[in-house]
Coordinates of C-alpha atoms in Angstrom, one line a residue:
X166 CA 2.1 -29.4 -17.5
X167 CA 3.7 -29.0 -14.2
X168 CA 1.9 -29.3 -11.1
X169 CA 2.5 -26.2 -10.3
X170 CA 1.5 -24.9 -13.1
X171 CA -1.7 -27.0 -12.6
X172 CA -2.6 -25.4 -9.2
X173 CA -2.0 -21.8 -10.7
X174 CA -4.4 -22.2 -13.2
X175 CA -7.3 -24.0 -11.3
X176 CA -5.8 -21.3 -8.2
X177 CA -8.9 -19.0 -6.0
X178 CA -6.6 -16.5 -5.4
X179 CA -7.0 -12.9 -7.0
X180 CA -4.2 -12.0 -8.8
X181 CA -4.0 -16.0 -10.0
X182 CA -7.8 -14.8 -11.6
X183 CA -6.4 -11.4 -12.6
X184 CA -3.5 -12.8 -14.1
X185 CA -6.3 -16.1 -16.3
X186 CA -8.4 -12.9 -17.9
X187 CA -4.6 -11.5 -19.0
X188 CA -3.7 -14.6 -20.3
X189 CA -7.0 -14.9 -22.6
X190 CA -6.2 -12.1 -24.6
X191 CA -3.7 -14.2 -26.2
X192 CA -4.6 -17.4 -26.5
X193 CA -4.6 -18.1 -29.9
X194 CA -1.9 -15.1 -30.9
X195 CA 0.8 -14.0 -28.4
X196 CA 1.6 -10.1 -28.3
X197 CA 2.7 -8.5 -31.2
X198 CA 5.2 -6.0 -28.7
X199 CA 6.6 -9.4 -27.4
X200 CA 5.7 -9.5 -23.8
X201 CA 2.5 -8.8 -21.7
X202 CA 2.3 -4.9 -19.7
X203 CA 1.6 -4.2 -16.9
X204 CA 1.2 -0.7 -15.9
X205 CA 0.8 1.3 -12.7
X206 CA 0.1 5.2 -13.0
X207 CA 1.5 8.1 -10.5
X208 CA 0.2 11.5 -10.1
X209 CA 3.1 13.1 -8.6
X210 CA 1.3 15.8 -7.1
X211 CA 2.6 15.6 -3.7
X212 CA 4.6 12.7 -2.0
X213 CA 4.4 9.5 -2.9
X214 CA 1.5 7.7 -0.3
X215 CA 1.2 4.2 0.8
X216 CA -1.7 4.1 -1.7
X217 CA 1.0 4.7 -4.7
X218 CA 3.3 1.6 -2.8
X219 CA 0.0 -0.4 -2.7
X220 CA -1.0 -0.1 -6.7
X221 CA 2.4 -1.5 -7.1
X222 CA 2.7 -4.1 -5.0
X223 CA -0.5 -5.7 -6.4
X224 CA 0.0 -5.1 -9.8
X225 CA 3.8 -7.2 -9.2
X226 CA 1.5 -9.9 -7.6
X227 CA -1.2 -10.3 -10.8
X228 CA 2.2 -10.4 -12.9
X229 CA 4.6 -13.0 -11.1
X230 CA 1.2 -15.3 -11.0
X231 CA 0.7 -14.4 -15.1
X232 CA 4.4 -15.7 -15.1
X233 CA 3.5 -18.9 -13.2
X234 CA 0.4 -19.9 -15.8
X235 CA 1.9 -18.7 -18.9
X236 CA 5.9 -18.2 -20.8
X237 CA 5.2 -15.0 -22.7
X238 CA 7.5 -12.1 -21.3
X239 CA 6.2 -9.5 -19.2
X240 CA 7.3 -6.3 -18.1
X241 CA 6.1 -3.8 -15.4
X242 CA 5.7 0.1 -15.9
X243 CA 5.2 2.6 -13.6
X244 CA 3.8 6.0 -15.4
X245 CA 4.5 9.1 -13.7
X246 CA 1.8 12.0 -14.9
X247 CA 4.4 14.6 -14.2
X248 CA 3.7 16.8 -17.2
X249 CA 0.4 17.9 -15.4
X250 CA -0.1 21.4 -14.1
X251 CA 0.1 21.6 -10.5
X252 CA -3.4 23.0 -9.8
X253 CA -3.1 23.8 -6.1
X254 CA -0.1 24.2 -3.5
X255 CA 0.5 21.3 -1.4
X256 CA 0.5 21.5 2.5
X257 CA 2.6 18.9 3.4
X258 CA 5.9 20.4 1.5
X259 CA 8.8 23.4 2.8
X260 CA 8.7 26.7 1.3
X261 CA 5.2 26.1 -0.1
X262 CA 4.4 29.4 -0.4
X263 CA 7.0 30.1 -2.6
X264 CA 5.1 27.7 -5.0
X265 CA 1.8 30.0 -5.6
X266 CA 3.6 31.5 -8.4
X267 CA 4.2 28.5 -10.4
X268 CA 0.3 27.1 -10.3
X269 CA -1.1 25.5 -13.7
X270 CA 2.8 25.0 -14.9
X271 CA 3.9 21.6 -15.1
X272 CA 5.1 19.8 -12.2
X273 CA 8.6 18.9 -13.9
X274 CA 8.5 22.7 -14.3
X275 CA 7.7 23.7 -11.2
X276 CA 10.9 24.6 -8.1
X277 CA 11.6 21.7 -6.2
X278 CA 10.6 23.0 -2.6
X279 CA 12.7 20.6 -1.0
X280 CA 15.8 22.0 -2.8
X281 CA 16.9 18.3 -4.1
X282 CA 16.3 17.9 -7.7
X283 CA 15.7 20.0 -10.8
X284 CA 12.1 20.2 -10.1
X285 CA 9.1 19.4 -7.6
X286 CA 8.4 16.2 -10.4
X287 CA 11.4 15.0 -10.5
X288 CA 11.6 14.9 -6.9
X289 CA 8.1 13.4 -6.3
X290 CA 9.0 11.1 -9.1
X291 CA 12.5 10.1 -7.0
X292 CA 10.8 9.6 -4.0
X293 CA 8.0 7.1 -5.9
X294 CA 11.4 5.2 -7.2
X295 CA 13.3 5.2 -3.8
X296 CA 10.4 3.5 -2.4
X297 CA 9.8 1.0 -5.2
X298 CA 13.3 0.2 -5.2
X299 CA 13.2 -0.2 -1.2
X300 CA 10.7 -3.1 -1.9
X301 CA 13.0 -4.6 -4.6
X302 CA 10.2 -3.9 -7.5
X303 CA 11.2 -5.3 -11.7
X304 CA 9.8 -2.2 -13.0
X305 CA 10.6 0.5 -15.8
X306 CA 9.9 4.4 -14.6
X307 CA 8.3 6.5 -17.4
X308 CA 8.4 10.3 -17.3
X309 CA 5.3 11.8 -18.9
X310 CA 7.2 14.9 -19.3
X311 CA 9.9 13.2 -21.4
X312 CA 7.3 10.4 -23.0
X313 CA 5.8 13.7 -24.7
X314 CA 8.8 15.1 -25.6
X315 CA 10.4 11.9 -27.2
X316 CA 8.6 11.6 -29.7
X317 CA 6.8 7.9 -28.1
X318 CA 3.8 10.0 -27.9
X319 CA 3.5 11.4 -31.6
X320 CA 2.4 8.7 -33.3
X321 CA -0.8 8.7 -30.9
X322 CA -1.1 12.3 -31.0
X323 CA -1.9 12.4 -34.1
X324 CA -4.1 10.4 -34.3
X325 CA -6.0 11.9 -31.8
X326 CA -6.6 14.9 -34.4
X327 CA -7.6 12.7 -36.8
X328 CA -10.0 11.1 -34.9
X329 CA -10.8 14.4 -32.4
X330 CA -14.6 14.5 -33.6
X331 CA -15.2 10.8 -32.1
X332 CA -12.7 11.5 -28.8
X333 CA -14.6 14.4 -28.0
X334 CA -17.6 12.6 -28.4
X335 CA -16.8 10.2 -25.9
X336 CA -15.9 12.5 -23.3
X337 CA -19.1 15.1 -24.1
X338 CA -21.2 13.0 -22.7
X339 CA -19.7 12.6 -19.2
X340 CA -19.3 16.9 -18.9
X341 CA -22.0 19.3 -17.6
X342 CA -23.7 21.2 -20.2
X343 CA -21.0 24.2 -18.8
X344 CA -18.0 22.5 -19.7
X345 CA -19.1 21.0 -22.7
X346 CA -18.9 24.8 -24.2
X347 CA -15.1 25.1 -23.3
X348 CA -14.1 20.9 -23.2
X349 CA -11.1 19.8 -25.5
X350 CA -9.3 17.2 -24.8
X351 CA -5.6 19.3 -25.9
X352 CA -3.9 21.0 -23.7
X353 CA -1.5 23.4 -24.9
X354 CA 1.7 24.2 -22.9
X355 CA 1.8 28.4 -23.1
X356 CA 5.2 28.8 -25.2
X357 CA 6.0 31.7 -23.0
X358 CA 5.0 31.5 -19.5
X359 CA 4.8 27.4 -19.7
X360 CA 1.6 27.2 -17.9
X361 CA -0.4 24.4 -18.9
X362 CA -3.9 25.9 -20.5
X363 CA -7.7 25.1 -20.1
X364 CA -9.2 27.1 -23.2
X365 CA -11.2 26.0 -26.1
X366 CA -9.9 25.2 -29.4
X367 CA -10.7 27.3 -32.3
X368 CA -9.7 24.8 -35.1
X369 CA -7.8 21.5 -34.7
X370 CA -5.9 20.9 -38.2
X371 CA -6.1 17.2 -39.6
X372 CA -3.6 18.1 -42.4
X373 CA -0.7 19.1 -40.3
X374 CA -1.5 17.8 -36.8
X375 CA -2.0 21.5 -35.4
X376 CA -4.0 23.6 -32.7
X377 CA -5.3 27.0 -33.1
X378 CA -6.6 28.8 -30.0
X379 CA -6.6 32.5 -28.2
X380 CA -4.0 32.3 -25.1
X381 CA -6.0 33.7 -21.5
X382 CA -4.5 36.9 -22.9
X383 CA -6.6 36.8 -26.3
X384 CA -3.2 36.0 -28.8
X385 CA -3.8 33.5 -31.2
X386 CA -1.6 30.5 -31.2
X387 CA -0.3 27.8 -33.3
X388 CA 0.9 24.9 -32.3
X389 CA 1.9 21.2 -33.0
X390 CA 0.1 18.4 -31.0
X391 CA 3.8 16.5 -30.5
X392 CA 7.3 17.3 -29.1
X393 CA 5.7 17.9 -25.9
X394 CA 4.0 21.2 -26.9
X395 CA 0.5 20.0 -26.2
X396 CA -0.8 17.7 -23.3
X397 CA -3.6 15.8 -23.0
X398 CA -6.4 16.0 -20.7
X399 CA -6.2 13.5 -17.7
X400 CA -9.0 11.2 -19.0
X401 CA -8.4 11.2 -22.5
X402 CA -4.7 10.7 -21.4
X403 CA -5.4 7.7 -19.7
X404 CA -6.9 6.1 -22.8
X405 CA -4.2 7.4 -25.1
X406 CA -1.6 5.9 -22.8
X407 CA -2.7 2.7 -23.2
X408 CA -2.8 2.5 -26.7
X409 CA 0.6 4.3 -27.1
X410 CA 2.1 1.4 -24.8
X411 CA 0.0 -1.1 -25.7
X412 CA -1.2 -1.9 -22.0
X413 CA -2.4 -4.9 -21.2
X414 CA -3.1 -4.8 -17.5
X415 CA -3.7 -2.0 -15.1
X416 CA -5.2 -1.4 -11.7
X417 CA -7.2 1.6 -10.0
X418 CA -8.7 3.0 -7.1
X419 CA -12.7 2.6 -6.9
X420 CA -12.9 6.4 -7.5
X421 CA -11.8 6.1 -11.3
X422 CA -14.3 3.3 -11.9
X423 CA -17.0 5.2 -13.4
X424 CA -14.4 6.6 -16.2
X425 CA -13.4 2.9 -17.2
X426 CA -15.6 3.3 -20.1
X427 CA -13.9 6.3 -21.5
X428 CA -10.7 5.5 -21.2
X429 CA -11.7 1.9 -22.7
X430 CA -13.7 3.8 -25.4
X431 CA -10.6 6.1 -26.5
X432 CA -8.5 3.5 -26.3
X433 CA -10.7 1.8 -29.0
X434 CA -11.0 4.6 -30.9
X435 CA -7.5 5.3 -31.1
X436 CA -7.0 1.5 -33.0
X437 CA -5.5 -0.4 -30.0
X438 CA -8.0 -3.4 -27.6
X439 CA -8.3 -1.5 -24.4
X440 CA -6.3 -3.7 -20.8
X441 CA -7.7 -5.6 -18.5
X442 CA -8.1 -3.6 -15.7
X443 CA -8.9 -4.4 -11.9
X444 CA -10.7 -1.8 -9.6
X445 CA -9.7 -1.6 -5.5
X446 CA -11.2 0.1 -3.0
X447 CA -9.8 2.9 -1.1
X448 CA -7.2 3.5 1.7
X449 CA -8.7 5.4 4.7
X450 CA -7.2 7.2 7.3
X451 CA -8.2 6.3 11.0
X452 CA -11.3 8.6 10.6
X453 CA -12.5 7.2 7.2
X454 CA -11.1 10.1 4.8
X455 CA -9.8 9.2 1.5
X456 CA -5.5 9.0 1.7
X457 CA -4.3 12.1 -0.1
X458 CA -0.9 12.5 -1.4
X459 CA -2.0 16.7 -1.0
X460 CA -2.9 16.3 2.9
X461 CA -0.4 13.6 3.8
X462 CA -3.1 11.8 6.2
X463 CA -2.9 8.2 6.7
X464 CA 0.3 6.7 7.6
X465 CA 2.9 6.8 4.8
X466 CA 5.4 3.8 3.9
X467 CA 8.3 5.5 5.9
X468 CA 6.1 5.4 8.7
X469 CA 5.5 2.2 8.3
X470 CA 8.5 0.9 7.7
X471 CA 9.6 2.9 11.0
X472 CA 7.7 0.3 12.8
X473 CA 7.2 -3.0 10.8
X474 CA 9.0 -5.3 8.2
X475 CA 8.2 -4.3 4.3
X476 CA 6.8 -7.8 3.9
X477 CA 4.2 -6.8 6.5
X478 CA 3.3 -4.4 4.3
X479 CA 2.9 -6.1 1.6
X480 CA 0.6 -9.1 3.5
X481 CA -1.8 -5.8 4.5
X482 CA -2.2 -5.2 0.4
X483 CA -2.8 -8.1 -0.5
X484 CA -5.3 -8.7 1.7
X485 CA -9.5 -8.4 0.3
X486 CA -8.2 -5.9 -2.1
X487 CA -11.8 -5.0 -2.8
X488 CA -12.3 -4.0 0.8
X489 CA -11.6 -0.7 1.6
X490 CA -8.9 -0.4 4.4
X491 CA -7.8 2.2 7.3
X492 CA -4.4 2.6 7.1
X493 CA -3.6 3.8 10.5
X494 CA -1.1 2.6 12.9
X495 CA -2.8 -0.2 14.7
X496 CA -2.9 -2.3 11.5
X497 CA 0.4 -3.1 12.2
X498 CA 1.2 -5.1 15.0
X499 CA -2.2 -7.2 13.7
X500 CA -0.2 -7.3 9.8
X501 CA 3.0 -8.4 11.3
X502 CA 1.9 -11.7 13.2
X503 CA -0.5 -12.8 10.8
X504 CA 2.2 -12.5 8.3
X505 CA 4.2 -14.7 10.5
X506 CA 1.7 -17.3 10.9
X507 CA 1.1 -17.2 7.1
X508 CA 5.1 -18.2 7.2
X509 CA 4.4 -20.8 9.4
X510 CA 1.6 -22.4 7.5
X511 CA 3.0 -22.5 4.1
X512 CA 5.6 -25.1 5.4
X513 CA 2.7 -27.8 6.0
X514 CA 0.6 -27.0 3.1
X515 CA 0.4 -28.6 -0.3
X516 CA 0.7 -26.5 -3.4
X517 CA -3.3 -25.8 -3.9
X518 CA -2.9 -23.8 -0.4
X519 CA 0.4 -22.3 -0.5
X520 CA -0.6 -20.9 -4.1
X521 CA -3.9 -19.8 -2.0
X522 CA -1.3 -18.5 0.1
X523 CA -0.2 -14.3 0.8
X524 CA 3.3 -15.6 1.4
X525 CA 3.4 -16.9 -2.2
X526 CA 2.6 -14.0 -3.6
X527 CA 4.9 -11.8 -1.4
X528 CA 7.7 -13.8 -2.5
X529 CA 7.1 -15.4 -5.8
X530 CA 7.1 -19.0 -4.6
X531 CA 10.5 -18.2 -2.6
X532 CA 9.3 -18.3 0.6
X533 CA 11.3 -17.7 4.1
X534 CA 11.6 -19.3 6.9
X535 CA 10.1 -17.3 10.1
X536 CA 12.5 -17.2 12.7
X537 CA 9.3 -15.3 14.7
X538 CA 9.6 -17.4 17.9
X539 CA 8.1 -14.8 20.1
X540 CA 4.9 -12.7 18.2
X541 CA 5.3 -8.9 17.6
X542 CA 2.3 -8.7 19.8
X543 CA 3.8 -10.4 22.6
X544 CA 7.4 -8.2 21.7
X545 CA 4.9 -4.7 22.4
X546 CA 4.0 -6.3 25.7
X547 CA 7.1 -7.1 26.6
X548 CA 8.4 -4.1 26.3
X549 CA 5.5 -2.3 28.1
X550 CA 6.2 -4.3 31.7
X551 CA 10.0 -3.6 31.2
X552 CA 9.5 -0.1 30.3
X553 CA 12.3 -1.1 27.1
X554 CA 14.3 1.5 25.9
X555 CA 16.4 -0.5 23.4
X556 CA 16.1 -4.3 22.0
X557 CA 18.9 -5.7 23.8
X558 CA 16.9 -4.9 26.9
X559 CA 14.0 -7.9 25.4
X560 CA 16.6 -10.5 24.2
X561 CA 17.8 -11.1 27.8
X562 CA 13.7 -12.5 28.5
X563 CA 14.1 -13.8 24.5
X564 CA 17.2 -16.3 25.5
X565 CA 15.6 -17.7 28.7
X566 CA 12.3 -18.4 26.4
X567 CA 13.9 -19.1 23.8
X568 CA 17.7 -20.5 24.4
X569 CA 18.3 -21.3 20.2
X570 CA 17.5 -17.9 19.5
X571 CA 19.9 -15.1 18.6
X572 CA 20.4 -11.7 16.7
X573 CA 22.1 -13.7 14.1
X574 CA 20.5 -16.9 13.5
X575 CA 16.9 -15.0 13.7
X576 CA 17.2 -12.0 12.1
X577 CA 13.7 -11.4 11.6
X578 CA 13.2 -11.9 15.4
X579 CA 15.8 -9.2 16.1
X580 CA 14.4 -6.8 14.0
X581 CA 10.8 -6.8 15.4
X582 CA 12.6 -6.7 18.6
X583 CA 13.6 -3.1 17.9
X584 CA 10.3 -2.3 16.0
X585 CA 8.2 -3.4 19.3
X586 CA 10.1 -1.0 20.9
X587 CA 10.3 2.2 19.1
X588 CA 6.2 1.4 18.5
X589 CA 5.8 0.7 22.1
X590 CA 7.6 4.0 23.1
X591 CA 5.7 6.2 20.2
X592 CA 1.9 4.5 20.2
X593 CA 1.5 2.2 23.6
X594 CA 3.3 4.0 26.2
X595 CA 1.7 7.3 25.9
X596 CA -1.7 5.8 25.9
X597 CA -1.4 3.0 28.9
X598 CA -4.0 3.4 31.4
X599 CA -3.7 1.2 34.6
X600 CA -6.9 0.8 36.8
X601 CA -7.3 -0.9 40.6
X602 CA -8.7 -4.2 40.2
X603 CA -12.2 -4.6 42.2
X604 CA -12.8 -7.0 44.9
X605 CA -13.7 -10.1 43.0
X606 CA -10.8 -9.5 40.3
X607 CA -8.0 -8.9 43.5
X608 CA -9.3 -12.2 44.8
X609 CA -8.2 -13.8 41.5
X610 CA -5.3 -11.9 41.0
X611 CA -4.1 -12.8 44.7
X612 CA -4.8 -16.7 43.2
X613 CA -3.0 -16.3 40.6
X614 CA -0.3 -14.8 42.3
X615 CA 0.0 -17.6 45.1
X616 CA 0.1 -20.1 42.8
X617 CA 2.8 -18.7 40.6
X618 CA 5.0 -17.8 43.4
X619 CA 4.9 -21.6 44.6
X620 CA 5.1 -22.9 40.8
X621 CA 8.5 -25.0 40.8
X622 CA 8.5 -26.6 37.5
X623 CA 9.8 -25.0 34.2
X624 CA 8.0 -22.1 32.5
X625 CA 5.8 -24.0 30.1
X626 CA 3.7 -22.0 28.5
X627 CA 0.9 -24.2 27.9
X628 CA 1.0 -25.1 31.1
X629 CA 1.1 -21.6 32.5
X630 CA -1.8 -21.5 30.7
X631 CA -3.8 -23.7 32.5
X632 CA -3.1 -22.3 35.5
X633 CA -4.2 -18.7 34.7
X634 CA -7.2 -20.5 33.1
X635 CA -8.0 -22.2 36.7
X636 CA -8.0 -19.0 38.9
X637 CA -10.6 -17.5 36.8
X638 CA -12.5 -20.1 35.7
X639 CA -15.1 -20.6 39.2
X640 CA -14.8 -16.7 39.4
X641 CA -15.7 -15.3 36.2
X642 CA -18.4 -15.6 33.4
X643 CA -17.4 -15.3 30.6
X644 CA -13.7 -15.8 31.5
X645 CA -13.0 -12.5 28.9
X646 CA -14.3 -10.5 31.8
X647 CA -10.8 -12.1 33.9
X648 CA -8.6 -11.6 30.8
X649 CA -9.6 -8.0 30.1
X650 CA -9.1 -8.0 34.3
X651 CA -5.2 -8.6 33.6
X652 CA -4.3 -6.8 30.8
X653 CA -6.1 -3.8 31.9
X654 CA -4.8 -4.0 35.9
X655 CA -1.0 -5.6 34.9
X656 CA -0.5 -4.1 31.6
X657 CA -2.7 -0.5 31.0
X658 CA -4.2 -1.9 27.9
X659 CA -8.3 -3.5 27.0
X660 CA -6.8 -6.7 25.2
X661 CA -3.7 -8.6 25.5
X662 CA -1.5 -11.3 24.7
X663 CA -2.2 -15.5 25.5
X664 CA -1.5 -14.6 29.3
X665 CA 0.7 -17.8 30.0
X666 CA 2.8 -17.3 26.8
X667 CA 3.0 -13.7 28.2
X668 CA 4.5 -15.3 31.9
X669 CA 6.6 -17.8 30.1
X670 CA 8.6 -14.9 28.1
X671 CA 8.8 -12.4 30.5
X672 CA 9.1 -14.7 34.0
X673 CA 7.4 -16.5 36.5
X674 CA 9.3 -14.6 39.7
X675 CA 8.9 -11.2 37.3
X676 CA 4.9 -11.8 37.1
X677 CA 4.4 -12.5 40.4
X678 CA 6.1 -8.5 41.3
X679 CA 4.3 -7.7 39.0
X680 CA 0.9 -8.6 40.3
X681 CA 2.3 -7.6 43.7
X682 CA 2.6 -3.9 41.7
X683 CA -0.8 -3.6 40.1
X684 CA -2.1 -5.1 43.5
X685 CA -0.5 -2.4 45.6
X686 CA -1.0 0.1 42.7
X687 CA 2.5 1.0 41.9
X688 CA 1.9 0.3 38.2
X689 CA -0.1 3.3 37.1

C-alpha cells in the first residue's frame, strides 16, 4: 500500500470519512453496475444558486478522496428534477408574468422567459451545466424529463405498483390526517392540458402497470405508469431514483434530513440498499434567511466569481460543512487569503497534513503554486488610498514591493489585482467613513509621521512594523485601540491590514501624505 494511500485511509478529513463509509459497502463484493455513484440532485425551479454549486463541489471532494483509498470506478451524476410542475412564478426571472398561465405544468414544459432555450428547464438546467463546467466538474447531467420518458424509469415504475400498498405506507405516516385522504405517490401528467396533477387514485392496476383517476374536471382517466406519462411525487421520487441508479452516495441540505428515512425506506422497498448519504447545513443570506433559488437572495456564483477566484469558492465549501454559513459578500476577501495561506502551507507539510489539507481536496492532490505575494486584503486597501480605478494602477506599488513580480509570471496575483478593485469600487468605497483622530491619537499619528518621514533605510516590512508598534506602544492600552486609530483615521474602515506590510506596499513618502491628509482632514 502506498503511503499515500496510508494517510487517506487513517485521513481526519470529511470527505476522506465520507468517502471510508462508501468504500464499506463493498468490501467483500465490488458493485455489480461496475463503479461507485455519486449523485447530486437539482430542482430547477429558478436559477441555479451558489447552494446548487456547493452540493457539487463537495460531493467531487468525497469522490476524488474514495478514488484515493480505493480502485473501483466511480462516476458523478447530477439529477435535474425538471419534470416537476412549476408550483409558483418566480421573481427573479423577465416576463414572469407571462408564466402564470403555465403553473402545475412541468418545467421542461413551461416558456423559457428568458427567450434562450426550448423551455424555462432546459434553460435552468443550462445554466446549472454552464456553471459546473466553469469549475471544470467529471460529471453526467440527467434530465428527469427525458429519464421518464426513456424508458430508464420503467422498470422502477412498475414496481412501484406492485409494491404501492407498502410505498404508501411509508409515506402515510409522515402526512396530516388531511392529506392522507387525497396522498398518492403517482402523479399523472393531464394528456391534454399537460399540467402535472395532485388527485387521488381510484385504482392502481398490478396486472398492467396502470392508473385510474377523475381529472380536476371529473373525466376518468387511464394511464400507464411509464413513458413519462406519470411522475412521481418528490419524496417517493427521491427513493425511486436511487434504486433506478443504484446510488451509492448523495448529499443534502439539513432541511431534507427528517425525510432520510423515507426515501431510505422506499428505496428498500423497491429491492435496491439505500446510499450513504451526508447531511449539510444551510447557506444564509447576510440576514440569516434560507438561499432560495425563487428569491435570488444570497450572493450567487456569478457574483462571486465577479469578485474572487473559483478556488476561493471552493475553500469557503469545504469548510465545517456542517456549519451553517452566510453567503454574503464579505466572506470573500476572508476566503481568498486563507485560501492562499492554505497554498502556502501545503508546500512544508508532510502527507498526513496536506491530505488534512482544503487545497488537497480543491485540486485532487495537484496543488498550485501561490504566486499571492501581496494578500487580497492588503490589494482592497491598496486600492482604497489610491482611489484605483483599474489594476495597472496597483502593479506600479506591486513592482517596488515586489520587483520579481509580474502579470505573467504571477497570474494569480494579477487577477486578484483586478478583483480588489472592482470589489473595492462596488463594496468598500461606497461605505468608507473617515473620522478626525482625537488628541491622544494625533499625538501618535504626528509620531508616526516624524519618524517615517526621517526613515532612510529600505521599506522593510517587518521593520516598519516595529516602528508603527513603538509610537503606540507607551500611548495606548490595548495597542487595538491605536490600530483601529489608523485604519479608521487613514483608511475609512474599523479593521485593517498588518500596518507596516500596508507602508511597505504602498510607500514610505506616500504614508507620510497620507497622515499629513487624515491629519488636516482632507481624507474624508
Amino acid at each position: 500500500m502506498s503511503e499515500l494511500r496510508d494517510a487517506a485511509l487513517q485521513s481526519k478529513a470529511w470527505p476522506f470519512e465520507e468517502a471510508r463509509r462508501v468504500l464499506k459497502r463493498y468490501a467483500k463484493t465490488p458493485p455489480e453496475k461496475g463503479y461507485v455513484l455519486f449523485e447530486t440532485g437539482y430542482g430547477p425551479s429558478g436559477l441555479p444558486h451558489i447552494g446548487t454549486f456547493g452540493e457539487v463541489a463537495r460531493t467531487a471532494m468525497v469522490k476524488r478522496a474514495f478514488e484515493e483509498i480505493s480502485d473501483i470506478p466511480t462516476k458523478l451524476v447530477s439529477f435535474s428534477d425538471d419534470l416537476d410542475g412549476m408550483r409558483k412564478v418566480p421573481g427573479n426571472v423577465p416576463n414572469s408574468e407571462s408564466l402564470s398561465e403555465h403553473l402545475q405544468k412541468p418545467l421542461t414544459s413551461v416558456p423559457d422567459p428568458f427567450g434562450t432555450h426550448d423551455s424555462f428547464g432546459a434553460h435552468n438546467n443550462a445554466m446549472l451545466c454552464r456553471f459546473l463546467d466553469t469549475f471544470g466538474f467529471d460529471y453526467e447531467f440527467i434530465s428527469s424529463t427525458e429519464f421518464y420518458a426513456s424508458g430508464q424509469f420503467d422498470e422502477i415504475l412498475r414496481r412501484c405498483v406492485e409494491r404501492y400498498d407498502d410505498i404508501m405506507a411509508i409515506m402515510l405516516k409522515s402526512l396530516r390526517e388531511e392529506r392522507r385522504q387525497t396522498y398518492s405517490i403517482f402523479l399523472p401528467i393531464h394528456p391534454e392540458t399537460g399540467r402535472v396533477l395532485y388527485v387521488p387514485m381510484k385504482s392502481v392496476n398490478v396486472a398492467d402497470h396502470t392508473i385510474t383517476f377523475d381529472d380536476e374536471d371529473g373525466k376518468e382517466w387511464t394511464l400507464p405508469v411509464t413513458g413519462g406519462n406519470v411522475k412521481l411525487q418528490w419524496k417517493p421520487d427521491f427513493g425511486a431514483r436511487w434504486a433506478a441508479l443504484g446510488v451509492d452516495f448523495e448529499m443534502y441540505g439539513k432541511d431534507h434530513s427528517t425525510n432520510t428515512p423515507i426515501y431510505d425506506g422506499i428505496c428498500r422497498v423497491l429491492g435496491e440498499k439505500a446510499p450513504e448519504h451526508f447531511t449539510y447545513e444551510l447557506f444564509l443570506d447576510e440576514n440569516g434567511q434560507k438561499i432560495s433559488k425563487t428569491s435570488g437572495n444570497g450572493v450567487s456564483i456569478d457574483e462571486w466569481l465577479t469578485y474572487a477566484s473559483a478556488e476561493s469558492l471552493s475553500y469557503f465549501m469545504y469548510q465545517k460543512p456542517k456549519t451553517a454559513k452566510r453567503m454574503h459578500f464579505d466572506v470573500i476577501p476572508k476566503a481568498v487569503d486563507e485560501y492562499h495561506q492554505q497554498l502556502r502551507a501545503y508546500l512544508t507539510q508532510d502527507t498526513k497534513a496536506q491530505l488534512n489539507n482544503p487545497v488537497w481536496h480543491i485540486h485532487g492532490g495537484d496543488v498550485p503554486e501561490s504566486k499571492m505575494v501581496v494578500p487580497f486584503s492588503m490589494l482592497l486597501n491598496l486600492a482604497s488610498v489610491a482611489g484605483a480605478e483599474e489594476k495597472d494602477q496597483l502593479w506600479g506599488y506591486i513592482k517596488r514591493y515586489a520587483p520579481e513580480a509580474a502579470a505573467e509570471t504571477h497570474p494569480d496575483l494579477d487577477a486578484a489585482a483586478g478583483f480588489a478593485v472592482r470589489y473595492y469600487n462596488d463594496f468598500v468605497k461606497p461605505n468608507k467613513t473617515y473620522r478626525a483622530p482625537n488628541e491622544l491619537e494625533r499625538e501618535a499619528l504626528q509620531d508616526l509621521r516624524d519618524k517615517l518621514a526621517d526613515w532612510d533605510g529600505p521599506a522593510d516590512a517587518e521593520e516598519l512594523q516595529g516602528l508603527v508598534f513603538a509610537c503606540g506602544r507607551e500611548r495606548f492600552d490595548p495597542m487595538r485601540d491605536w490600530f483601529k486609530a489608523l485604519y479608521e483615521v487613514l483608511l475609512g474602515a474599523s479593521q485593517g491590514p498588518r500596518f507596516g506590510s500596508f507602508i511597505a506596499l504602498y510607500g514610505v513618502e506616500e504614508s507620510v501624505q497620507l497622515i499629513d491628509d487624515g491629519l488636516a482632514g482632507k481624507l474624508g
